[in-house]
Amino acid sequence: MTIRLVRQMIADYLADNDLRVTTLASTRELAEVMERETIDLLLLDLRLPGEDGLEIARKLREESALPIIILTGRKDEADRVIALETGADDYLTKPCSPRELLARIRSVLRRCRSRARQGRPEGVRAYRFGGWELNLNTAA
């Protein structure tokens, strides 16, 4: 089964369960979408062609509080530990149950919404959107 087919099957399942899904094949596409749209959660595979998924997660965590769930074929404990320490909110190995994936996505989204209601997420200093930046350290 190709990566594209697996990606589409997951997207279809999540969409059938009332989640808005955008599928991407590269970091370049991710940067473009993040400029145009609000993303609530990133489902990231560590095994991307020509790209290091852990490095992507690390960069995103430095720049934002975007929730990240790693969905990958890497099953080693070291990979799980590194991903979680890098900033991933959850880690799931393939093959996995679509129902479990959906439950984990909903769980991470609930936690993030709860943090947002309590105030700004820890570590967030600014939000960037449409060429603008809201710096929370200077906002009154």
PDB file of C-alpha atoms in Angstrom:
ATOM      1  CA  MET A   1       0.000   0.000   0.000  1.00  0.00           C
ATOM      2  CA  THR A   2       1.463   3.356  -1.001  1.00  0.00           C
ATOM      3  CA  ILE A   3       1.977   6.298   1.350  1.00  0.00           C
ATOM      4  CA  ARG A   4      -0.491   8.333  -0.685  1.00  0.00           C
ATOM      5  CA  LEU A   5      -3.175   5.649  -0.372  1.00  0.00           C
ATOM      6  CA  VAL A   6      -2.690   5.297   3.395  1.00  0.00           C
ATOM      7  CA  ARG A   7      -2.821   9.090   3.777  1.00  0.00           C
ATOM      8  CA  GLN A   8      -6.075   9.239   1.794  1.00  0.00           C
ATOM      9  CA  MET A   9      -7.660   6.368   3.740  1.00  0.00           C
ATOM     10  CA  ILE A  10      -6.893   8.105   7.046  1.00  0.00           C
ATOM     11  CA  ALA A  11      -8.154  11.441   5.701  1.00  0.00           C
ATOM     12  CA  ASP A  12     -11.391   9.839   4.494  1.00  0.00           C
ATOM     13  CA  TYR A  13     -11.999   8.159   7.857  1.00  0.00           C
ATOM     14  CA  LEU A  14     -11.368  11.356   9.801  1.00  0.00           C
ATOM     15  CA  ALA A  15     -13.551  13.385   7.424  1.00  0.00           C
ATOM     16  CA  ASP A  16     -16.334  10.809   7.802  1.00  0.00           C
ATOM     17  CA  ASN A  17     -16.103  11.531  11.541  1.00  0.00           C
ATOM     18  CA  ASP A  18     -16.633  15.277  11.197  1.00  0.00           C
ATOM     19  CA  LEU A  19     -13.020  16.455  11.122  1.00  0.00           C
ATOM     20  CA  ARG A  20     -11.816  18.879   8.471  1.00  0.00           C
ATOM     21  CA  VAL A  21      -8.722  17.316   6.930  1.00  0.00           C
ATOM     22  CA  THR A  22      -6.014  18.673   4.665  1.00  0.00           C
ATOM     23  CA  THR A  23      -3.455  16.167   3.405  1.00  0.00           C
ATOM     24  CA  LEU A  24       0.082  17.207   2.558  1.00  0.00           C
ATOM     25  CA  ALA A  25       3.108  15.436   1.182  1.00  0.00           C
ATOM     26  CA  SER A  26       5.919  17.815   2.156  1.00  0.00           C
ATOM     27  CA  THR A  27       7.101  20.454   4.594  1.00  0.00           C
ATOM     28  CA  ARG A  28       6.923  23.047   1.850  1.00  0.00           C
ATOM     29  CA  GLU A  29       3.204  22.349   1.462  1.00  0.00           C
ATOM     30  CA  LEU A  30       2.778  22.532   5.242  1.00  0.00           C
ATOM     31  CA  ALA A  31       4.359  25.989   5.382  1.00  0.00           C
ATOM     32  CA  GLU A  32       2.064  27.189   2.589  1.00  0.00           C
ATOM     33  CA  VAL A  33      -1.069  25.855   4.300  1.00  0.00           C
ATOM     34  CA  MET A  34      -0.036  27.304   7.676  1.00  0.00           C
ATOM     35  CA  GLU A  35       0.203  30.725   6.032  1.00  0.00           C
ATOM     36  CA  ARG A  36      -3.352  30.471   4.661  1.00  0.00           C
ATOM     37  CA  GLU A  37      -5.325  28.410   7.172  1.00  0.00           C
ATOM     38  CA  THR A  38      -5.777  27.792  10.867  1.00  0.00           C
ATOM     39  CA  ILE A  39      -4.560  24.327  11.745  1.00  0.00           C
ATOM     40  CA  ASP A  40      -5.839  22.722  14.929  1.00  0.00           C
ATOM     41  CA  LEU A  41      -3.585  19.654  14.921  1.00  0.00           C
ATOM     42  CA  LEU A  42      -0.831  18.077  12.843  1.00  0.00           C
ATOM     43  CA  LEU A  43      -0.732  14.330  12.259  1.00  0.00           C
ATOM     44  CA  LEU A  44       2.893  13.692  11.297  1.00  0.00           C
ATOM     45  CA  ASP A  45       4.683  10.637   9.953  1.00  0.00           C
ATOM     46  CA  LEU A  46       8.362  10.391  10.862  1.00  0.00           C
ATOM     47  CA  ARG A  47       9.196   8.571   7.634  1.00  0.00           C
ATOM     48  CA  LEU A  48       8.748  11.243   5.030  1.00  0.00           C
ATOM     49  CA  PRO A  49      10.500  10.929   1.683  1.00  0.00           C
ATOM     50  CA  GLY A  50      13.619  13.084   1.878  1.00  0.00           C
ATOM     51  CA  GLU A  51      12.554  14.780   5.128  1.00  0.00           C
ATOM     52  CA  ASP A  52      13.117  14.068   8.813  1.00  0.00           C
ATOM     53  CA  GLY A  53       9.805  14.037  10.672  1.00  0.00           C
ATOM     54  CA  LEU A  54      11.512  14.592  14.034  1.00  0.00           C
ATOM     55  CA  GLU A  55      13.208  17.713  12.701  1.00  0.00           C
ATOM     56  CA  ILE A  56       9.853  18.979  11.412  1.00  0.00           C
ATOM     57  CA  ALA A  57       8.296  18.395  14.846  1.00  0.00           C
ATOM     58  CA  ARG A  58      11.213  20.132  16.560  1.00  0.00           C
ATOM     59  CA  LYS A  59      10.963  23.218  14.321  1.00  0.00           C
ATOM     60  CA  LEU A  60       7.202  23.438  14.717  1.00  0.00           C
ATOM     61  CA  ARG A  61       7.443  23.170  18.479  1.00  0.00           C
ATOM     62  CA  GLU A  62       9.983  26.008  18.573  1.00  0.00           C
ATOM     63  CA  GLU A  63       7.668  28.212  16.509  1.00  0.00           C
ATOM     64  CA  SER A  64       4.205  27.305  17.795  1.00  0.00           C
ATOM     65  CA  ALA A  65       2.017  25.405  20.228  1.00  0.00           C
ATOM     66  CA  LEU A  66       0.373  23.465  17.375  1.00  0.00           C
ATOM     67  CA  PRO A  67      -0.605  20.034  18.719  1.00  0.00           C
ATOM     68  CA  ILE A  68       1.350  17.242  17.036  1.00  0.00           C
ATOM     69  CA  ILE A  69       0.499  13.557  16.934  1.00  0.00           C
ATOM     70  CA  ILE A  70       3.150  11.289  15.466  1.00  0.00           C
ATOM     71  CA  LEU A  71       1.716   8.431  13.407  1.00  0.00           C
ATOM     72  CA  THR A  72       4.539   6.258  12.143  1.00  0.00           C
ATOM     73  CA  GLY A  73       5.860   2.785  11.498  1.00  0.00           C
ATOM     74  CA  ARG A  74       8.824   3.396  13.826  1.00  0.00           C
ATOM     75  CA  LYS A  75       8.204   1.188  16.841  1.00  0.00           C
ATOM     76  CA  ASP A  76      11.426   1.575  18.829  1.00  0.00           C
ATOM     77  CA  GLU A  77      11.099   2.998  22.320  1.00  0.00           C
ATOM     78  CA  ALA A  78      13.907   5.448  21.545  1.00  0.00           C
ATOM     79  CA  ASP A  79      11.893   6.928  18.659  1.00  0.00           C
ATOM     80  CA  ARG A  80       8.836   7.346  20.892  1.00  0.00           C
ATOM     81  CA  VAL A  81      10.846   8.970  23.674  1.00  0.00           C
ATOM     82  CA  ILE A  82      12.686  11.340  21.327  1.00  0.00           C
ATOM     83  CA  ALA A  83       9.448  12.348  19.579  1.00  0.00           C
ATOM     84  CA  LEU A  84       7.653  13.048  22.854  1.00  0.00           C
ATOM     85  CA  GLU A  85      10.633  14.940  24.267  1.00  0.00           C
ATOM     86  CA  THR A  86      10.868  16.914  21.029  1.00  0.00           C
ATOM     87  CA  GLY A  87       7.358  18.183  21.611  1.00  0.00           C
ATOM     88  CA  ALA A  88       4.905  15.692  20.159  1.00  0.00           C
ATOM     89  CA  ASP A  89       1.674  15.489  22.133  1.00  0.00           C
ATOM     90  CA  ASP A  90       1.111  11.814  21.342  1.00  0.00           C
ATOM     91  CA  TYR A  91       2.733   8.943  19.447  1.00  0.00           C
ATOM     92  CA  LEU A  92       0.977   6.094  17.670  1.00  0.00           C
ATOM     93  CA  THR A  93       2.507   3.300  15.609  1.00  0.00           C
ATOM     94  CA  LYS A  94       1.170   1.929  12.341  1.00  0.00           C
ATOM     95  CA  PRO A  95      -0.721  -0.119  11.640  1.00  0.00           C
ATOM     96  CA  CYS A  96      -3.274   1.236  14.071  1.00  0.00           C
ATOM     97  CA  SER A  97      -6.988   1.197  14.533  1.00  0.00           C
ATOM     98  CA  PRO A  98      -8.668   4.201  12.905  1.00  0.00           C
ATOM     99  CA  ARG A  99     -10.970   4.391  15.945  1.00  0.00           C
ATOM    100  CA  GLU A 100      -7.983   4.655  18.297  1.00  0.00           C
ATOM    101  CA  LEU A 101      -6.408   7.330  16.100  1.00  0.00           C
ATOM    102  CA  LEU A 102      -9.665   9.320  16.151  1.00  0.00           C
ATOM    103  CA  ALA A 103      -9.915   8.959  19.941  1.00  0.00           C
ATOM    104  CA  ARG A 104      -6.322  10.182  20.391  1.00  0.00           C
ATOM    105  CA  ILE A 105      -6.930  13.156  18.086  1.00  0.00           C
ATOM    106  CA  ARG A 106     -10.045  14.123  20.027  1.00  0.00           C
ATOM    107  CA  SER A 107      -8.190  13.710  23.321  1.00  0.00           C
ATOM    108  CA  VAL A 108      -5.316  15.983  22.266  1.00  0.00           C
ATOM    109  CA  LEU A 109      -7.761  18.573  20.913  1.00  0.00           C
ATOM    110  CA  ARG A 110      -9.713  18.523  24.206  1.00  0.00           C
ATOM    111  CA  ARG A 111      -6.527  19.083  26.219  1.00  0.00           C
ATOM    112  CA  CYS A 112      -5.470  21.940  23.952  1.00  0.00           C
ATOM    113  CA  ARG A 113      -8.871  23.612  24.129  1.00  0.00           C
ATOM    114  CA  SER A 114      -8.816  23.302  27.898  1.00  0.00           C
ATOM    115  CA  ARG A 115      -5.392  24.991  28.049  1.00  0.00           C
ATOM    116  CA  ALA A 116      -6.638  27.749  25.743  1.00  0.00           C
ATOM    117  CA  ARG A 117      -9.611  28.417  28.033  1.00  0.00           C
ATOM    118  CA  GLN A 118      -7.218  28.743  30.974  1.00  0.00           C
ATOM    119  CA  GLY A 119      -5.159  31.326  29.155  1.00  0.00           C
ATOM    120  CA  ARG A 120      -2.498  31.231  26.535  1.00  0.00           C
ATOM    121  CA  PRO A 121      -0.659  27.915  26.017  1.00  0.00           C
ATOM    122  CA  GLU A 122       2.632  27.679  27.844  1.00  0.00           C
ATOM    123  CA  GLY A 123       5.566  28.934  25.819  1.00  0.00           C
ATOM    124  CA  VAL A 124       3.484  30.820  23.252  1.00  0.00           C
ATOM    125  CA  ARG A 125       4.839  34.337  22.859  1.00  0.00           C
ATOM    126  CA  ALA A 126       3.236  35.340  19.577  1.00  0.00           C
ATOM    127  CA  TYR A 127       0.702  34.330  16.957  1.00  0.00           C
ATOM    128  CA  ARG A 128       1.431  34.880  13.266  1.00  0.00           C
ATOM    129  CA  PHE A 129      -1.302  35.176  10.664  1.00  0.00           C
ATOM    130  CA  GLY A 130      -1.785  36.800   7.282  1.00  0.00           C
ATOM    131  CA  GLY A 131       1.550  38.605   7.416  1.00  0.00           C
ATOM    132  CA  TRP A 132       0.753  40.006  10.903  1.00  0.00           C
ATOM    133  CA  GLU A 133       2.092  39.090  14.324  1.00  0.00           C
ATOM    134  CA  LEU A 134       0.375  39.442  17.688  1.00  0.00           C
ATOM    135  CA  ASN A 135       3.118  39.550  20.323  1.00  0.00           C
ATOM    136  CA  LEU A 136       1.532  38.455  23.612  1.00  0.00           C
ATOM    137  CA  ASN A 137       4.390  39.859  25.664  1.00  0.00           C
ATOM    138  CA  THR A 138       3.539  43.410  24.569  1.00  0.00           C
ATOM    139  CA  ALA A 139      -0.250  43.147  24.225  1.00  0.00           C
ATOM    140  CA  ALA A 140      -2.137  44.954  26.973  1.00  0.00           C
TER     141      ALA A 140
END
